Short mmCIF file of C-alpha atoms and ligand atoms in Angstrom, two decimals:
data_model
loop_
_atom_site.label_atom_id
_atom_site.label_comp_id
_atom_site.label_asym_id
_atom_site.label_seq_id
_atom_site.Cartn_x
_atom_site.Cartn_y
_atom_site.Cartn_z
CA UNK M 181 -59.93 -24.34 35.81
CA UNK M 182 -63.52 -24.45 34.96
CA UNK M 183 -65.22 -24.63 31.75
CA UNK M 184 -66.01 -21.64 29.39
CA UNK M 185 -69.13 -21.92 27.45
CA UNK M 186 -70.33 -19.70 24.76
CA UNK M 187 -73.79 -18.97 25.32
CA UNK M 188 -75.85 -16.39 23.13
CA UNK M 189 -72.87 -14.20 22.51
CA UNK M 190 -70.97 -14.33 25.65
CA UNK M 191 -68.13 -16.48 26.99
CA UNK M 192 -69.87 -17.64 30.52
CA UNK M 193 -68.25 -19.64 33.39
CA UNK M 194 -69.78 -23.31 33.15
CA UNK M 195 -71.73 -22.40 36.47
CA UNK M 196 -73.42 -19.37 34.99
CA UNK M 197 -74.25 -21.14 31.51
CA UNK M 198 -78.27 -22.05 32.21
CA UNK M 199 -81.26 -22.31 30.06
CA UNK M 200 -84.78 -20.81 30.74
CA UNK M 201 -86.97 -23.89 32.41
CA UNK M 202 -89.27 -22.66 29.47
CA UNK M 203 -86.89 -23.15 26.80
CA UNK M 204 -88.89 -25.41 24.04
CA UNK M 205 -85.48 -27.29 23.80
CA UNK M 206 -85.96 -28.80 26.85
CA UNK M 207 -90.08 -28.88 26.65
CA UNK M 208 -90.34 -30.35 23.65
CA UNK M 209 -86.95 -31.33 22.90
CA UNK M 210 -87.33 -28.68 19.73
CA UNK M 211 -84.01 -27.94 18.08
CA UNK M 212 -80.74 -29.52 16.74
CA UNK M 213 -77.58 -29.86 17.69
CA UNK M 214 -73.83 -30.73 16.70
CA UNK M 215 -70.80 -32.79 18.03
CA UNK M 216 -68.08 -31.57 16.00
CA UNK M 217 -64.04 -33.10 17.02
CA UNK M 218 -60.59 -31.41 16.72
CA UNK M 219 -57.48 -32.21 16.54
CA UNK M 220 -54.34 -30.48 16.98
CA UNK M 221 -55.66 -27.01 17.48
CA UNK M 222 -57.46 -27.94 13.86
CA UNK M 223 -61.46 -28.35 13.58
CA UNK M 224 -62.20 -31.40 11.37
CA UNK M 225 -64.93 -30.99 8.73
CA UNK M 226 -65.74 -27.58 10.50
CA UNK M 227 -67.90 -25.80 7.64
CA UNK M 228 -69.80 -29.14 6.76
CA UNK M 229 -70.96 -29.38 10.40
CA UNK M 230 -72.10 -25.78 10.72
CA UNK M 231 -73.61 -26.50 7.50
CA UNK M 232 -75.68 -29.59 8.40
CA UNK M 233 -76.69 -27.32 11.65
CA UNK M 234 -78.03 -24.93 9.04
CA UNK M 235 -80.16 -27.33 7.32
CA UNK M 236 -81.65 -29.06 10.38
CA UNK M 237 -82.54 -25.19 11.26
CA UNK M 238 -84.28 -25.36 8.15
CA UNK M 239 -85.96 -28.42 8.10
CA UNK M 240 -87.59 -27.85 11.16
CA UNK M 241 -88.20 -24.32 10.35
CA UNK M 242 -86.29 -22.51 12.77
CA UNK M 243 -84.36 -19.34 11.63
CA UNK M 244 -80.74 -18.85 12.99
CA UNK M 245 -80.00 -15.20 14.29
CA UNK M 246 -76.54 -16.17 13.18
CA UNK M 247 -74.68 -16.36 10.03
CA UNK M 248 -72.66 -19.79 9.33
CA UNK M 249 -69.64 -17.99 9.32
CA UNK M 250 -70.46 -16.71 12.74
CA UNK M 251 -71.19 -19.94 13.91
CA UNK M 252 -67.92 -21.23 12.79
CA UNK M 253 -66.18 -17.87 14.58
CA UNK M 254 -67.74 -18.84 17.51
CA UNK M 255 -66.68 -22.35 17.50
CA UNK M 256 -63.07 -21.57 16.92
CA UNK M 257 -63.32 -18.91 20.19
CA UNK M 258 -64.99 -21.45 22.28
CA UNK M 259 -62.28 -24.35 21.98
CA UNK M 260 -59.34 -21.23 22.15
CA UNK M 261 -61.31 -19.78 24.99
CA UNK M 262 -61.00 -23.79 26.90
CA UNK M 263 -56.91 -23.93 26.17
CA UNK M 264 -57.63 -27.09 24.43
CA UNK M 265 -55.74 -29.12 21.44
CA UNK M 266 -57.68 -32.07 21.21
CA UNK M 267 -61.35 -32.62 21.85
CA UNK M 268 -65.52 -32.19 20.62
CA UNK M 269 -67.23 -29.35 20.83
CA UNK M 270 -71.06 -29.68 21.13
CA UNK M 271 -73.27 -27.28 19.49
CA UNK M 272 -77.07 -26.86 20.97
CA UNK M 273 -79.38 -24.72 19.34
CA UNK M 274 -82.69 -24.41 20.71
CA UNK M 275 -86.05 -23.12 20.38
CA UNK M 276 -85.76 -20.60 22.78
CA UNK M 277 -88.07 -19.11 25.58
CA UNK M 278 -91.09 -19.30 24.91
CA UNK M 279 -94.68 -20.36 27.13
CA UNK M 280 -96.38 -23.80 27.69
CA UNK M 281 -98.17 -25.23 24.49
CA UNK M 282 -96.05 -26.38 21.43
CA UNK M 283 -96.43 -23.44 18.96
CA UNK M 284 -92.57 -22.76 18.33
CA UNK M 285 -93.94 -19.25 16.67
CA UNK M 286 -94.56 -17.55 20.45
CA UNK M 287 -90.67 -18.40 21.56
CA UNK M 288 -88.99 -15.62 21.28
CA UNK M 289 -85.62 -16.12 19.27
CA UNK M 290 -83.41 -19.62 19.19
CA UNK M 291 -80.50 -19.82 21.81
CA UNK M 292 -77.32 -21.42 20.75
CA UNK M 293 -74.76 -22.79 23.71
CA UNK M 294 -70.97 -24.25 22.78
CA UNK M 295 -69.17 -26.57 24.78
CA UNK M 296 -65.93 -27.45 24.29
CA UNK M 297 -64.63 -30.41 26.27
CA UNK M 298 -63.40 -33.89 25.44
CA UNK M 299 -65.75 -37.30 24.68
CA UNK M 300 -64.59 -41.63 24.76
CA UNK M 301 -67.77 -43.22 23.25
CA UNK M 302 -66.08 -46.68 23.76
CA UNK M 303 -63.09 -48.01 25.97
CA UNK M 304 -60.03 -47.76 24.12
CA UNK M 305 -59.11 -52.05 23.69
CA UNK M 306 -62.42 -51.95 21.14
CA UNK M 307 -60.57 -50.03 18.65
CA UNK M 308 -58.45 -52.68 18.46
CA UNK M 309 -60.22 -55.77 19.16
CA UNK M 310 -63.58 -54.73 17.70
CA UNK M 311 -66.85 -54.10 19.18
CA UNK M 312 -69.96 -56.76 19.70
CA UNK M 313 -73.14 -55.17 18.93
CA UNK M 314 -77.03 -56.89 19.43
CA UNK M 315 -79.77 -55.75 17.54
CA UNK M 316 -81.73 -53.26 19.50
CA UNK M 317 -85.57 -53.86 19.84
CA UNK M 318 -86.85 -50.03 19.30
CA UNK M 319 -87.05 -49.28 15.51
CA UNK M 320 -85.90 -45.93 13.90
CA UNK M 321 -89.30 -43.48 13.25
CA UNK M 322 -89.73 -43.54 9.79
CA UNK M 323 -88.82 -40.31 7.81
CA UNK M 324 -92.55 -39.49 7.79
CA UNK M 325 -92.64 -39.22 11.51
CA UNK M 326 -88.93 -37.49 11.98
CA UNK M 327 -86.40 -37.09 8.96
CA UNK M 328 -83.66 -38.98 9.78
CA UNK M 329 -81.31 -36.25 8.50
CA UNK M 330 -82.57 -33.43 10.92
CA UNK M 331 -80.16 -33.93 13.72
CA UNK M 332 -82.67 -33.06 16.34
CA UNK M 333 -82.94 -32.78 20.04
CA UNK M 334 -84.88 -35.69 20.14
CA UNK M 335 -82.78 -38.37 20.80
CA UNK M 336 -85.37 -40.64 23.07
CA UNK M 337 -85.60 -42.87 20.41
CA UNK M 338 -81.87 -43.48 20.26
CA UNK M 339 -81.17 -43.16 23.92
CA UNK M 340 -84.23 -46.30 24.22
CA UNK M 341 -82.27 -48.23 22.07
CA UNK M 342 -78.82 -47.66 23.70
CA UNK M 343 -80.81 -48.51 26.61
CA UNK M 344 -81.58 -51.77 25.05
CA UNK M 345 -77.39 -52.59 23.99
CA UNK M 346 -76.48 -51.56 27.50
CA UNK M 347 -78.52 -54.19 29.35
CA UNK M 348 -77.74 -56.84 26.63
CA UNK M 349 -74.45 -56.26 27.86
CA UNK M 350 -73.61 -54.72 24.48
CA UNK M 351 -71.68 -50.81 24.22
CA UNK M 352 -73.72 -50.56 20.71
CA UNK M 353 -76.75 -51.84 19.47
CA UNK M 354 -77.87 -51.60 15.54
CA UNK M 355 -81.83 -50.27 15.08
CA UNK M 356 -83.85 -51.54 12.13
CA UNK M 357 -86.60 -49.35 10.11
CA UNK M 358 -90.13 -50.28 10.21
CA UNK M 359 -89.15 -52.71 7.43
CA UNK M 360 -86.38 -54.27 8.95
CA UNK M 361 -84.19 -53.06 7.14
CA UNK M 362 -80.96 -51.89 9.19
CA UNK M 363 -80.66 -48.00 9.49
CA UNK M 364 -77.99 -47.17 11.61
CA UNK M 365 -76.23 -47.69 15.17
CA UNK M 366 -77.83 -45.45 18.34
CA UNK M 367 -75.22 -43.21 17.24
CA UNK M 368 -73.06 -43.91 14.70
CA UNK M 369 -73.42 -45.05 11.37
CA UNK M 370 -72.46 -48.69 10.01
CA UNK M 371 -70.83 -49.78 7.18
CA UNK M 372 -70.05 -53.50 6.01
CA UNK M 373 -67.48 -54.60 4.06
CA UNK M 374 -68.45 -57.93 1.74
CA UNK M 375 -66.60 -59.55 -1.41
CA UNK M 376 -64.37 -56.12 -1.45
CA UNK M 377 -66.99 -53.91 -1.79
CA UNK M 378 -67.89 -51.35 1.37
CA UNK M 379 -71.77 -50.77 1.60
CA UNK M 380 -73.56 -48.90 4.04
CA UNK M 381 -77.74 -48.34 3.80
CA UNK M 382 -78.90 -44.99 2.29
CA UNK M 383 -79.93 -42.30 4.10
CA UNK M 384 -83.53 -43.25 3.40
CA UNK M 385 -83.11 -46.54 4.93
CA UNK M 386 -83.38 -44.23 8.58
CA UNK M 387 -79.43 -43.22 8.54
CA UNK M 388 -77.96 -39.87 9.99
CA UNK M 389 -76.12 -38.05 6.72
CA UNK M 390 -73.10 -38.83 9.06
CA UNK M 391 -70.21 -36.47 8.34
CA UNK M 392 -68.00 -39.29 9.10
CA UNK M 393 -69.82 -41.59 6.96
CA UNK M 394 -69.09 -39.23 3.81
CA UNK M 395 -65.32 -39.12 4.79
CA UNK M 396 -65.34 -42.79 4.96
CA UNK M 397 -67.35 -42.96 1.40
CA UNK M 398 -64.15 -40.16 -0.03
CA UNK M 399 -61.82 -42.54 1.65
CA UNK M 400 -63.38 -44.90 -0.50
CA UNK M 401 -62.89 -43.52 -4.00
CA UNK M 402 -59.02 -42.89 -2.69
CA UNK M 403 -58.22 -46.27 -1.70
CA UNK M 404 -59.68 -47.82 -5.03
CA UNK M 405 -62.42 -49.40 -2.81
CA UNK M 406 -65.58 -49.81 -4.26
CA UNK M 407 -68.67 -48.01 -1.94
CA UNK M 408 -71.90 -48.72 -2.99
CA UNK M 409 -75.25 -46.99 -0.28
CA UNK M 410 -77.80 -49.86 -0.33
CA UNK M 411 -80.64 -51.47 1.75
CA UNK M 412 -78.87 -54.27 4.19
CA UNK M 413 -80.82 -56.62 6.77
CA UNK M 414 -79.36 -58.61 9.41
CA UNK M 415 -78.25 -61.19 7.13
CA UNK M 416 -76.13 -59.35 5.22
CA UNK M 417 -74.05 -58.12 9.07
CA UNK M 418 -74.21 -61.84 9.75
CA UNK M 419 -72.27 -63.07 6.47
CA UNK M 420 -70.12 -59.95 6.06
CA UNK M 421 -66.62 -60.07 5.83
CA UNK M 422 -65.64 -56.98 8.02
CA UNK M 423 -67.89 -54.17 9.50
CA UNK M 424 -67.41 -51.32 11.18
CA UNK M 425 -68.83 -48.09 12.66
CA UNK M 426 -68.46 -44.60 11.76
CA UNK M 427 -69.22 -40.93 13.96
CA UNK M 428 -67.54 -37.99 14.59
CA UNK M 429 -67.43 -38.77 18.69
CA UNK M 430 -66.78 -42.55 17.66
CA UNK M 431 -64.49 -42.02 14.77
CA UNK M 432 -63.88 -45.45 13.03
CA UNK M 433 -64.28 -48.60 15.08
CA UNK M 434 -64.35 -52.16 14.18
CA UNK M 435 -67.58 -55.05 14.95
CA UNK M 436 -66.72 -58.39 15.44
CA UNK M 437 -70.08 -59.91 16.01
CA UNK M 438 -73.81 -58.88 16.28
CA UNK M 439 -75.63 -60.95 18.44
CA UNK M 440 -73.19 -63.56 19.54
CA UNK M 441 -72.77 -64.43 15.80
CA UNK M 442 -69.28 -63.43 14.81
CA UNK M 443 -68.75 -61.75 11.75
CA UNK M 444 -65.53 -62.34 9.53
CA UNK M 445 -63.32 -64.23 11.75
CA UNK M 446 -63.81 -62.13 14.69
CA UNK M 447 -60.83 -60.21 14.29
CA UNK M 448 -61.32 -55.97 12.74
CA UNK M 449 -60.60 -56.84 9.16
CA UNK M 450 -57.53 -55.78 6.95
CA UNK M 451 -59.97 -53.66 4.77
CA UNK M 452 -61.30 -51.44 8.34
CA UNK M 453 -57.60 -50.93 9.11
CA UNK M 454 -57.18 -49.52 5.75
CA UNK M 455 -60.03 -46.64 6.73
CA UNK M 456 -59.04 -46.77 9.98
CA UNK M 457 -55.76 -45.42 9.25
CA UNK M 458 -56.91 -43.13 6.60
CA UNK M 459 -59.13 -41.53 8.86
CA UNK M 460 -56.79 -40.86 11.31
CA UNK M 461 -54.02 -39.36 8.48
CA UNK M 462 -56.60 -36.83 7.65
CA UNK M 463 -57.77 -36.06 10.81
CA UNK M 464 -54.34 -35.20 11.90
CA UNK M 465 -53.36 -33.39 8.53
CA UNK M 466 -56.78 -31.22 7.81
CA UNK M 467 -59.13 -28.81 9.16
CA UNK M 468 -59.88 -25.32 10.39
CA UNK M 469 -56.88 -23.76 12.17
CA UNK M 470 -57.93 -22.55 15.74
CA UNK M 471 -54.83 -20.06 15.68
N1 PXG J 112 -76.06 -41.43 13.69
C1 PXG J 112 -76.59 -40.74 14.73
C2 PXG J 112 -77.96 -41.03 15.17
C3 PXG J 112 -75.81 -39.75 15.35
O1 PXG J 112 -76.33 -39.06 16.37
C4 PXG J 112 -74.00 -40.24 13.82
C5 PXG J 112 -74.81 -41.20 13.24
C6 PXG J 112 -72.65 -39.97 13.21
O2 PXG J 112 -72.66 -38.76 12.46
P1 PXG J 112 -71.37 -37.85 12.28
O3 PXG J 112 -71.84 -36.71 11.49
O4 PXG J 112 -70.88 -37.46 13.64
O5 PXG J 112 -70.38 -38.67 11.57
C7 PXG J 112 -74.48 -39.51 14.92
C8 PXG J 112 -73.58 -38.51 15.58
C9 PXG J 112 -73.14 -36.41 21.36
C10 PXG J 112 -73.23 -37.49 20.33
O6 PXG J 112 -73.43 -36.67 22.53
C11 PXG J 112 -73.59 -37.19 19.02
C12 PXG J 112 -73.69 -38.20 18.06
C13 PXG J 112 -73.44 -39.49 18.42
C14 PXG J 112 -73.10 -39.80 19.76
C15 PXG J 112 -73.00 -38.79 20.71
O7 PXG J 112 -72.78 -35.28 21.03
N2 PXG J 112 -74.05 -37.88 16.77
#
């Protein structure tokens, strides 16, 4: 059976879901998107997605022809539509049609496309055995030259860097500010867990306001584990005790070592499996219904 995508108001066989060749999405790479999961005919952390959608609309001053609770609607009819329990839906919103030259004012109103379909960001054994991870060489644009929070259709800079992991013989790579600070993962966001205390770097460090990130910093205040958002280098992956990434396609998945150095003793630590698990309790136990 093939694919049913929702695109601009209509459920469209895969094959007749296209985009203008003058869409500014794919120009300039001008709009924003969202990779949302479910589970068990329920949509995890449905209304914060469709509202971070809404605010990198904003930011990049694009107005949506749809309400939020629309959005949502049309989220929930896509993954029914697709006969699906499990999987991630991803949510493009772009530019529109518009002519050649960058002024986003000439297009002539934003398109939005669903797909619902499944994702595996990493082979299965890392969950259990950990990931290894190299630092990548391209740097995260500061939040002068693209706020880190907008979750934009310009993912060159990340897809560079992945670049970079892949040919290191890495699956992951972490990418440093201009300072050197570490920001983030190509696309998930990294947390470290040191003297029983789980940091992660701010937002402002060059970090994506990851959905799963907050979940993991709730997670936090239930388990009685101190969080704490603050600028980390290299040094402070290198003498960690535990680390791990979060993401909505990724979920929660341990490191074991950043460029050949191991971190802990190798092993995903006791304190991961604690998130870990809680992670996957609420995953299965919340969200919007699809029924
Ligand atoms: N950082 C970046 C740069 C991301 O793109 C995350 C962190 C995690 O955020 P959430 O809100 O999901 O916890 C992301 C997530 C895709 C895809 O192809 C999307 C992401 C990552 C990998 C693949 O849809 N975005």
């Amino acid at each position: 059976m093939s694919m049913k995508i929702w695109l601009d108001g209509e459920l469209v066989d895969e094959n007749e879901a296209k985009i203008s060749v003058f869409d500014h999405g794919l120009l300039y790479g001008d709009g924003v998107f969202e990779g949302i999961r479910f589970y068990k005919r329920r949509v995890f952390r449905l209304e914060e997605h469709v509202r971070r959608l809404f605010d990198s609309a904003r930011a990049i001053v694009m107005k949506m022809p749809w309400s939020e609770e629309e959005v949502c609607r049309h989220v929930v009819e896509t993954i029914r539509a697709n006969g699906l329990d499990d999987g991630y839906v991803r949510l493009v919103v772009t530019r529109g049609t518009g002519g050649l030259g960058l002024n986003p004012f000439l297009c002539e109103r934003p398109s939005m496309f669903i797909i619902a379909s499944t994702i595996t960001l990493y082979p299965k054994e890392h969950y259990e055995n950990g990931l290894a991870l190299i630092t990548c060489a391209t740097r995260r644009p500061t939040p002068g030259a693209l706020m880190p929070q907008v979750k934009s259709l310009n993912y060159l800079n990340n897809v560079m860097a992945k670049v970079e992991a892949i040919q290191a013989g890495a699956l992951e790579g972490i990418m440093l500010n201009e300072q050197g600070y570490v920001a983030e993962c190509t696309g998930d966001n990294i947390f470290v867990i040191r003297d029983g205390e789980l940091l992660t770097p701010p937002v402002a460090a060059g970090a994506l306001d990851g959905i799963t990130r907050n979940v993991i910093l709730e997670l936090g205040e239930k388990l009685g584990v101190p969080c704490r958002e603050v600028t980390l280098s290299r040094y402070d992956l290198f003498t960690a005790d535990e680390c791990f990434l979060t993401g909505t396609a990724a979920e929660v998945i341990p490191v074991v070592s950043l460029d050949q150095r191991q971190i802990g003793d190798g092993k995903p630590g006791a304190v991961t499996r604690r998130f870990l698990d809680a992670f996957h309790e609420l995953t299965g136990s919340t969200g919007t219904s699809i029924d």
